[in-house]
Structure formats: C-alpha cells, structure tokens
mmCIF file of C-alpha atoms and ligand atoms in Angstrom:
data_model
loop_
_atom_site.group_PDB
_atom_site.id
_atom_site.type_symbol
_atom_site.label_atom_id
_atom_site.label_comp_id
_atom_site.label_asym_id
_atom_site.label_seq_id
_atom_site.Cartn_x
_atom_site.Cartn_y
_atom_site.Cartn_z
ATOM 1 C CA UNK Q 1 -30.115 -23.600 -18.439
ATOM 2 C CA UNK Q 2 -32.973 -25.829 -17.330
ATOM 3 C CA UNK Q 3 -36.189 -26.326 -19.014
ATOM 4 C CA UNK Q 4 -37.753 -25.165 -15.530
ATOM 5 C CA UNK Q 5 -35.856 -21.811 -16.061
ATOM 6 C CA UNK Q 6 -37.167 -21.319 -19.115
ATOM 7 C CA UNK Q 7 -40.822 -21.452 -18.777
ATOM 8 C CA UNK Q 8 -40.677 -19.758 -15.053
ATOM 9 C CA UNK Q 9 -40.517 -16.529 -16.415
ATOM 10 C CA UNK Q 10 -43.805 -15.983 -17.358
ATOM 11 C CA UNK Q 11 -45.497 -18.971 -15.447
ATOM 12 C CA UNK Q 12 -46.811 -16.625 -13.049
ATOM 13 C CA UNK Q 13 -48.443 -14.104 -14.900
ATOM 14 C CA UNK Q 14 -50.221 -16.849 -16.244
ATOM 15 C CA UNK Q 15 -51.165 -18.669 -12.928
ATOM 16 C CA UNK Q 16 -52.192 -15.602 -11.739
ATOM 17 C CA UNK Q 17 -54.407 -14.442 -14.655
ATOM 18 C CA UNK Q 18 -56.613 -17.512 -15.146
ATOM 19 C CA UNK Q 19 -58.907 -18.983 -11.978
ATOM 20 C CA UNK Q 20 -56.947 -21.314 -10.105
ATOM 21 C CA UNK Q 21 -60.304 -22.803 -8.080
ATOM 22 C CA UNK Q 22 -59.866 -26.449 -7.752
ATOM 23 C CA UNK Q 23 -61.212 -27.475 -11.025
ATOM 24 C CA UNK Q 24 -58.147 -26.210 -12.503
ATOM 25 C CA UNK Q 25 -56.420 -28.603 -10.913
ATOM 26 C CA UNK Q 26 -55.716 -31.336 -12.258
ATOM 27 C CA UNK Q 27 -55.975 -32.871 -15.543
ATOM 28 C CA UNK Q 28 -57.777 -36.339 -14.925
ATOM 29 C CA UNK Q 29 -60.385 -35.480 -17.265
ATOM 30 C CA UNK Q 30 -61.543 -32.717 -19.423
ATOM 31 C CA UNK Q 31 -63.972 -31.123 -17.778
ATOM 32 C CA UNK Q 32 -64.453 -27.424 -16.757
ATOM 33 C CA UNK Q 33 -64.762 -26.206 -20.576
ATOM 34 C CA UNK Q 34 -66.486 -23.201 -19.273
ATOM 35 C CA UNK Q 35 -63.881 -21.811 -17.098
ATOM 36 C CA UNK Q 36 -61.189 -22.128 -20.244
ATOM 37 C CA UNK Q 37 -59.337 -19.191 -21.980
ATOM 38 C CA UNK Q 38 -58.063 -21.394 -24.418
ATOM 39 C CA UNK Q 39 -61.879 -22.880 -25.097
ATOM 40 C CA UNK Q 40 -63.079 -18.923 -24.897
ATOM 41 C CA UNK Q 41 -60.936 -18.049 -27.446
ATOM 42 C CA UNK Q 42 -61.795 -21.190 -29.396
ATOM 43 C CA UNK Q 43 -65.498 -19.729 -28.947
ATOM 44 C CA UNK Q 44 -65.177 -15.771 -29.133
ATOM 45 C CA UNK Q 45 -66.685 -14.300 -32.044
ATOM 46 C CA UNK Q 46 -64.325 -11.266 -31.936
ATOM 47 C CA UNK Q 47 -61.623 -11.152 -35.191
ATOM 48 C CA UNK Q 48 -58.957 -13.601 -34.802
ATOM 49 C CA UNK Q 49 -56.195 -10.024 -34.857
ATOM 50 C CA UNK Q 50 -57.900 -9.055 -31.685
ATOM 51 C CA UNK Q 51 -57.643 -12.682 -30.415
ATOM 52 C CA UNK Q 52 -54.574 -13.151 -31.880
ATOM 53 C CA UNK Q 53 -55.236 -15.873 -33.228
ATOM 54 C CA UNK Q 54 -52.733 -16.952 -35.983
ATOM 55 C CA UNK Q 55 -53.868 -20.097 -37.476
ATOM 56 C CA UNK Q 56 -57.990 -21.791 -36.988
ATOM 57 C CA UNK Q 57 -58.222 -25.909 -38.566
ATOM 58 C CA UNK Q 58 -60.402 -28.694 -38.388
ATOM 59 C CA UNK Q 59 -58.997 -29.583 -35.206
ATOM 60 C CA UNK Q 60 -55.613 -27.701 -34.674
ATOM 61 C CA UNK Q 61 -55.963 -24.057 -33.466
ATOM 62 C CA UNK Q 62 -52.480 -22.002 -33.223
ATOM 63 C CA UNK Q 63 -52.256 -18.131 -31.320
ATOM 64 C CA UNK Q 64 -50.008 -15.859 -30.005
ATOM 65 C CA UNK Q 65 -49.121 -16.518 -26.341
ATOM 66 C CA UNK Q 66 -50.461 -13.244 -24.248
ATOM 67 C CA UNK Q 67 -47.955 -13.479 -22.079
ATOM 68 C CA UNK Q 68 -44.914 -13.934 -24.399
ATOM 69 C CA UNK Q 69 -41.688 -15.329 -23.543
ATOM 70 C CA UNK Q 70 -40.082 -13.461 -26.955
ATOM 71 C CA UNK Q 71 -41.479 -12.067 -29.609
ATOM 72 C CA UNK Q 72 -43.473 -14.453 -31.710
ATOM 73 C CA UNK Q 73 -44.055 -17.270 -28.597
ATOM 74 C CA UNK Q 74 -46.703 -19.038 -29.717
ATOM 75 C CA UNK Q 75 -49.087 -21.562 -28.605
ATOM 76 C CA UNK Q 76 -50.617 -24.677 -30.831
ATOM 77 C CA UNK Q 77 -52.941 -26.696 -29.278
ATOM 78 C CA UNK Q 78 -55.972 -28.846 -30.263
ATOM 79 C CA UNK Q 79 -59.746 -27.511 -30.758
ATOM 80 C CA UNK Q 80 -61.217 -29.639 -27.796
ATOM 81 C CA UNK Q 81 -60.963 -28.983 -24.517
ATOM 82 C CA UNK Q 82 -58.657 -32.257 -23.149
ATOM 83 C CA UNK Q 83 -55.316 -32.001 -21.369
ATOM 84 C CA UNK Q 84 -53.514 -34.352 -22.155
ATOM 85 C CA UNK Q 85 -51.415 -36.124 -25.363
ATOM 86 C CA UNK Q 86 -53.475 -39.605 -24.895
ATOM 87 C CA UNK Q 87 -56.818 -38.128 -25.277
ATOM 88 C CA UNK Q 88 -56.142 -37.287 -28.623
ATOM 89 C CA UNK Q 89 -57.190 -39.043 -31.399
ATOM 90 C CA UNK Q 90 -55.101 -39.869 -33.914
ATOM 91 C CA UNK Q 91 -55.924 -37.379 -36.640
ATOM 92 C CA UNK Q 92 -55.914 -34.906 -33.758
ATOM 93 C CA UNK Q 93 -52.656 -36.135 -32.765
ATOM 94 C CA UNK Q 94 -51.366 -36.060 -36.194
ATOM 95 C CA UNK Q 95 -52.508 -32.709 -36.854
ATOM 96 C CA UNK Q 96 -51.433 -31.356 -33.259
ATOM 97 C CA UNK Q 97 -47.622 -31.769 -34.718
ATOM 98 C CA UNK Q 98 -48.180 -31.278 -37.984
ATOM 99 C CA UNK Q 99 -49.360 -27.527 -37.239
ATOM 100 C CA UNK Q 100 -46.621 -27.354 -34.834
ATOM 101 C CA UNK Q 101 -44.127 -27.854 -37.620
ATOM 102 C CA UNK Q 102 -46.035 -24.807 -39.592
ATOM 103 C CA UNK Q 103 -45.709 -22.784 -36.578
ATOM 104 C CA UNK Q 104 -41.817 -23.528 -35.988
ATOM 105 C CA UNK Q 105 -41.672 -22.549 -39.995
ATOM 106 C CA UNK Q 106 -43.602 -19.718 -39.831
ATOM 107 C CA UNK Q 107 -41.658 -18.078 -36.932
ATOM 108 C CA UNK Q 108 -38.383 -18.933 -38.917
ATOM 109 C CA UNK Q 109 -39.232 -16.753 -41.622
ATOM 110 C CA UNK Q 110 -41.060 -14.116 -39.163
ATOM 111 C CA UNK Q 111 -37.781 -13.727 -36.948
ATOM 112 C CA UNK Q 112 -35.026 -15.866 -38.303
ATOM 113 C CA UNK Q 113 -34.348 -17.292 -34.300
ATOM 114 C CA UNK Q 114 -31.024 -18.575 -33.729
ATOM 115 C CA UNK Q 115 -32.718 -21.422 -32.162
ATOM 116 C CA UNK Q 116 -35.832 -22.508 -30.701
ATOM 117 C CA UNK Q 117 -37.842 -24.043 -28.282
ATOM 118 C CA UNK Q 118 -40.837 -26.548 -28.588
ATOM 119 C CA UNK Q 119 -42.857 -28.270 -25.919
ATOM 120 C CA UNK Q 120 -45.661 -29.030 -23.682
ATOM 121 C CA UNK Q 121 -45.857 -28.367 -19.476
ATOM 122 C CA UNK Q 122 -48.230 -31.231 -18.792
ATOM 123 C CA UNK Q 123 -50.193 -30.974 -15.818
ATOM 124 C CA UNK Q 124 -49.517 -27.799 -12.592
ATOM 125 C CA UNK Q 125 -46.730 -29.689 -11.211
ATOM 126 C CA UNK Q 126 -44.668 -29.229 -14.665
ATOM 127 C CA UNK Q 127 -45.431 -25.711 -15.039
ATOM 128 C CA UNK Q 128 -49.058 -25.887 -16.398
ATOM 129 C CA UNK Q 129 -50.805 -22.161 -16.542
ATOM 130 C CA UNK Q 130 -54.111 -24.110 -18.098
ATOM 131 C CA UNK Q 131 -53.480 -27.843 -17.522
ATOM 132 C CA UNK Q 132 -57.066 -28.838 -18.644
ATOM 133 C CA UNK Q 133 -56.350 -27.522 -22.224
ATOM 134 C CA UNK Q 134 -52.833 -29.312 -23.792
ATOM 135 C CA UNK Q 135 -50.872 -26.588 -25.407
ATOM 136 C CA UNK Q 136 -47.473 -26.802 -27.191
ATOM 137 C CA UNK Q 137 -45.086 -23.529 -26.803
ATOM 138 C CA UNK Q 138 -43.097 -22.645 -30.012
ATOM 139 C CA UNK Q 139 -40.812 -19.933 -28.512
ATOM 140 C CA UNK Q 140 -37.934 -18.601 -30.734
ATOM 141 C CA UNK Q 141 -35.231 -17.873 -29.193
ATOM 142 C CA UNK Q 142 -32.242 -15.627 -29.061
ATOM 143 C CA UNK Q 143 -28.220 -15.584 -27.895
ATOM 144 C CA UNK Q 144 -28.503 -13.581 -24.561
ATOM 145 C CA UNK Q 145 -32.303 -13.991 -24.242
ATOM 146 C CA UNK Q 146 -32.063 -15.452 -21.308
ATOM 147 C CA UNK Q 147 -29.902 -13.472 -19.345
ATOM 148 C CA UNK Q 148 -32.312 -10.291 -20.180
ATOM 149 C CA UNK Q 149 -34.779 -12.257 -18.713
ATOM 150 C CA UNK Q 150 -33.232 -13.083 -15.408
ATOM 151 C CA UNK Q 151 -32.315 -9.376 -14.883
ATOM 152 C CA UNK Q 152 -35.744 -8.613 -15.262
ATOM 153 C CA UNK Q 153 -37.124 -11.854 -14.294
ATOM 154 C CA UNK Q 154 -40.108 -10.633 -12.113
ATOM 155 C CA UNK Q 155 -41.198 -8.068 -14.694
ATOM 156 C CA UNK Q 156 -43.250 -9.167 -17.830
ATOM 157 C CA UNK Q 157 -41.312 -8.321 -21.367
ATOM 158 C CA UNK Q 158 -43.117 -7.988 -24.563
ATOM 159 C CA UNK Q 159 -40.135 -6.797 -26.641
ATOM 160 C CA UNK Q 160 -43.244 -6.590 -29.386
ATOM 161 C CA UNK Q 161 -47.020 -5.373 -29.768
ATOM 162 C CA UNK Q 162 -48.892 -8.707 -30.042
ATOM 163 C CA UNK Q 163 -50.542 -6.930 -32.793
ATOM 164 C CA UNK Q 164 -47.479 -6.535 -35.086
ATOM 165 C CA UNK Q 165 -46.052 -10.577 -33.838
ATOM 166 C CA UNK Q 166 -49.872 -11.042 -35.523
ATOM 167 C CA UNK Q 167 -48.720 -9.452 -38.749
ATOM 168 C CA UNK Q 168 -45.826 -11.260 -38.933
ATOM 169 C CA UNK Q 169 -46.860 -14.501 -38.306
ATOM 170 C CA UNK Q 170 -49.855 -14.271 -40.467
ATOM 171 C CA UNK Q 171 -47.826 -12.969 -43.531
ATOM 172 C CA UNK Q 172 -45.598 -15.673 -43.377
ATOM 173 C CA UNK Q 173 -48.473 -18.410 -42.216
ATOM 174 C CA UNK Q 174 -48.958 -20.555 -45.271
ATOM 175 C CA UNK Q 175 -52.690 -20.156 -46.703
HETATM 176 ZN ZN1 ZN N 1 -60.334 -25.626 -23.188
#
C-alpha cells in the first residue's frame, strides 16, 4: 500500500467541500486567510465539542478531521495561516511536533491502534485538501482497514460520531 492510497480515500470529499477558486492554489505564500476552514475554526467562537476541536495552544491547534479516515483521524497544525514547514518559526516548529507527539499518545490510549500513520500532503499536487494551511494527519490505524476502505472507497466512512472521537480524545488529552 502506497501513501497515495492512503490519503485518496477521503481527498475528495475534502477537495470538494472547501472553494477550490485559484487562490487555493498554490502555496507560495500565505495569503487567502479569509477563505480558510482551518483559520475559521481557529476564529469561530462556537465550543471547541461543536468544532471539534481537541487541543487550542499558544501556537499549536489540534482537531478532529471532518472527514475521517478512522475513527480518531486527527489533524495538528499551527495557529497561523502559512502552508508550508519553512515558514515556521522555530518555536512554532518545535511545538508543531511536539503536539503531534501528544496527539499520536492521546489516540493510543483512546483506541489502542495497531499502528499508525503521521504526515503532511504539502501542496495540491501531493494530495493537499487546504494547501494554504500546513496540517499534519495522525490517523490510527487498523489490520484490514484498508481493504474496508477500497470496497467502499467512493463512499465516506465515519465508523464513529465525531462527537464521541471528541470524548475520547479529550479524556485522554493531557491537561
Ligand atoms: Zn488558515
């Protein structure tokens, strides 16, 4: 199994739920903050259960994916709106990871995965939904997982309410 294979399965739900006008394009700079999800979410007043939001730093942010790969996929990524890892500072940088390593803990003792995946699709051409805004998958994963997905492979799965993967990550989410 290819990376490709892996993140194709929900790719398109996500290409086709966010604008794709031009300004999504490309990631050569970081502009186009308005038209963001991620920077919407950042922004939204609304609880972070209903935003799903799992985890809200000084400049790490961490949420449930809406279109979930499994159960628990989630997405870390940093507070500003930039797309890619060299923008970063390098507390952002630092912090970027070291929330990612909270997240792969968290969903350890949420789901006890036999395995996992972690990793960034940088830019449209390697699978970017919302290349403007750099995001890091954490996607537990499961023996057979992907098989059930390729049966079902144009057909969105969420084996899980988003509102219970919530409860579950935030009761295991170190305070
Ligand atoms: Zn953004």
């Amino acid at each position: 199994m290819t990376f490709d294979h892996l993140w194709a399965g929900w790719r398109a739900n996500y290409v086709s739920s966010v604008s794709d006008g031009p300004e999504n394009a490309g990631l050569e700079d970081g502009g186009d903050q308005k038209a963001c999800v991620f920077c919407a979410i950042l922004n939204s007043n609304e609880p972070d259960q209903q935003l799903h939001v799992v985890f809200r730093g000084k400049h790490t942010i961490a949420m449930l994916n809406a279109y979930p790969y499994t159960s628990g996929h989630l997405l870390v990524m940093p507070n500003r709106h930039v797309g890619e890892i060299s923008q970063l500072s390098d507390l952002e940088y630092t912090d970027l990871f070291a929330v990612t390593r909270v997240a792969m803990k968290a969903l350890n003792d949420a789901y006890d995965p036999e395995g996992m995946n972690m990793g960034a699709n940088l830019g449209r051409a390697a699978g970017a939904g919302i290349p403007r805004h750099l995001h890091i998958h954490v996607v537990p994963r499961w023996l057979g997982d992907t098989n059930f997905m390729t049966t079902v492979a144009s057909t969105r799965v969420m084996p899980e309410a988003l509102s219970d993967s919530w409860q579950k990550v935030r009761e295991v989410w170190p305070s």
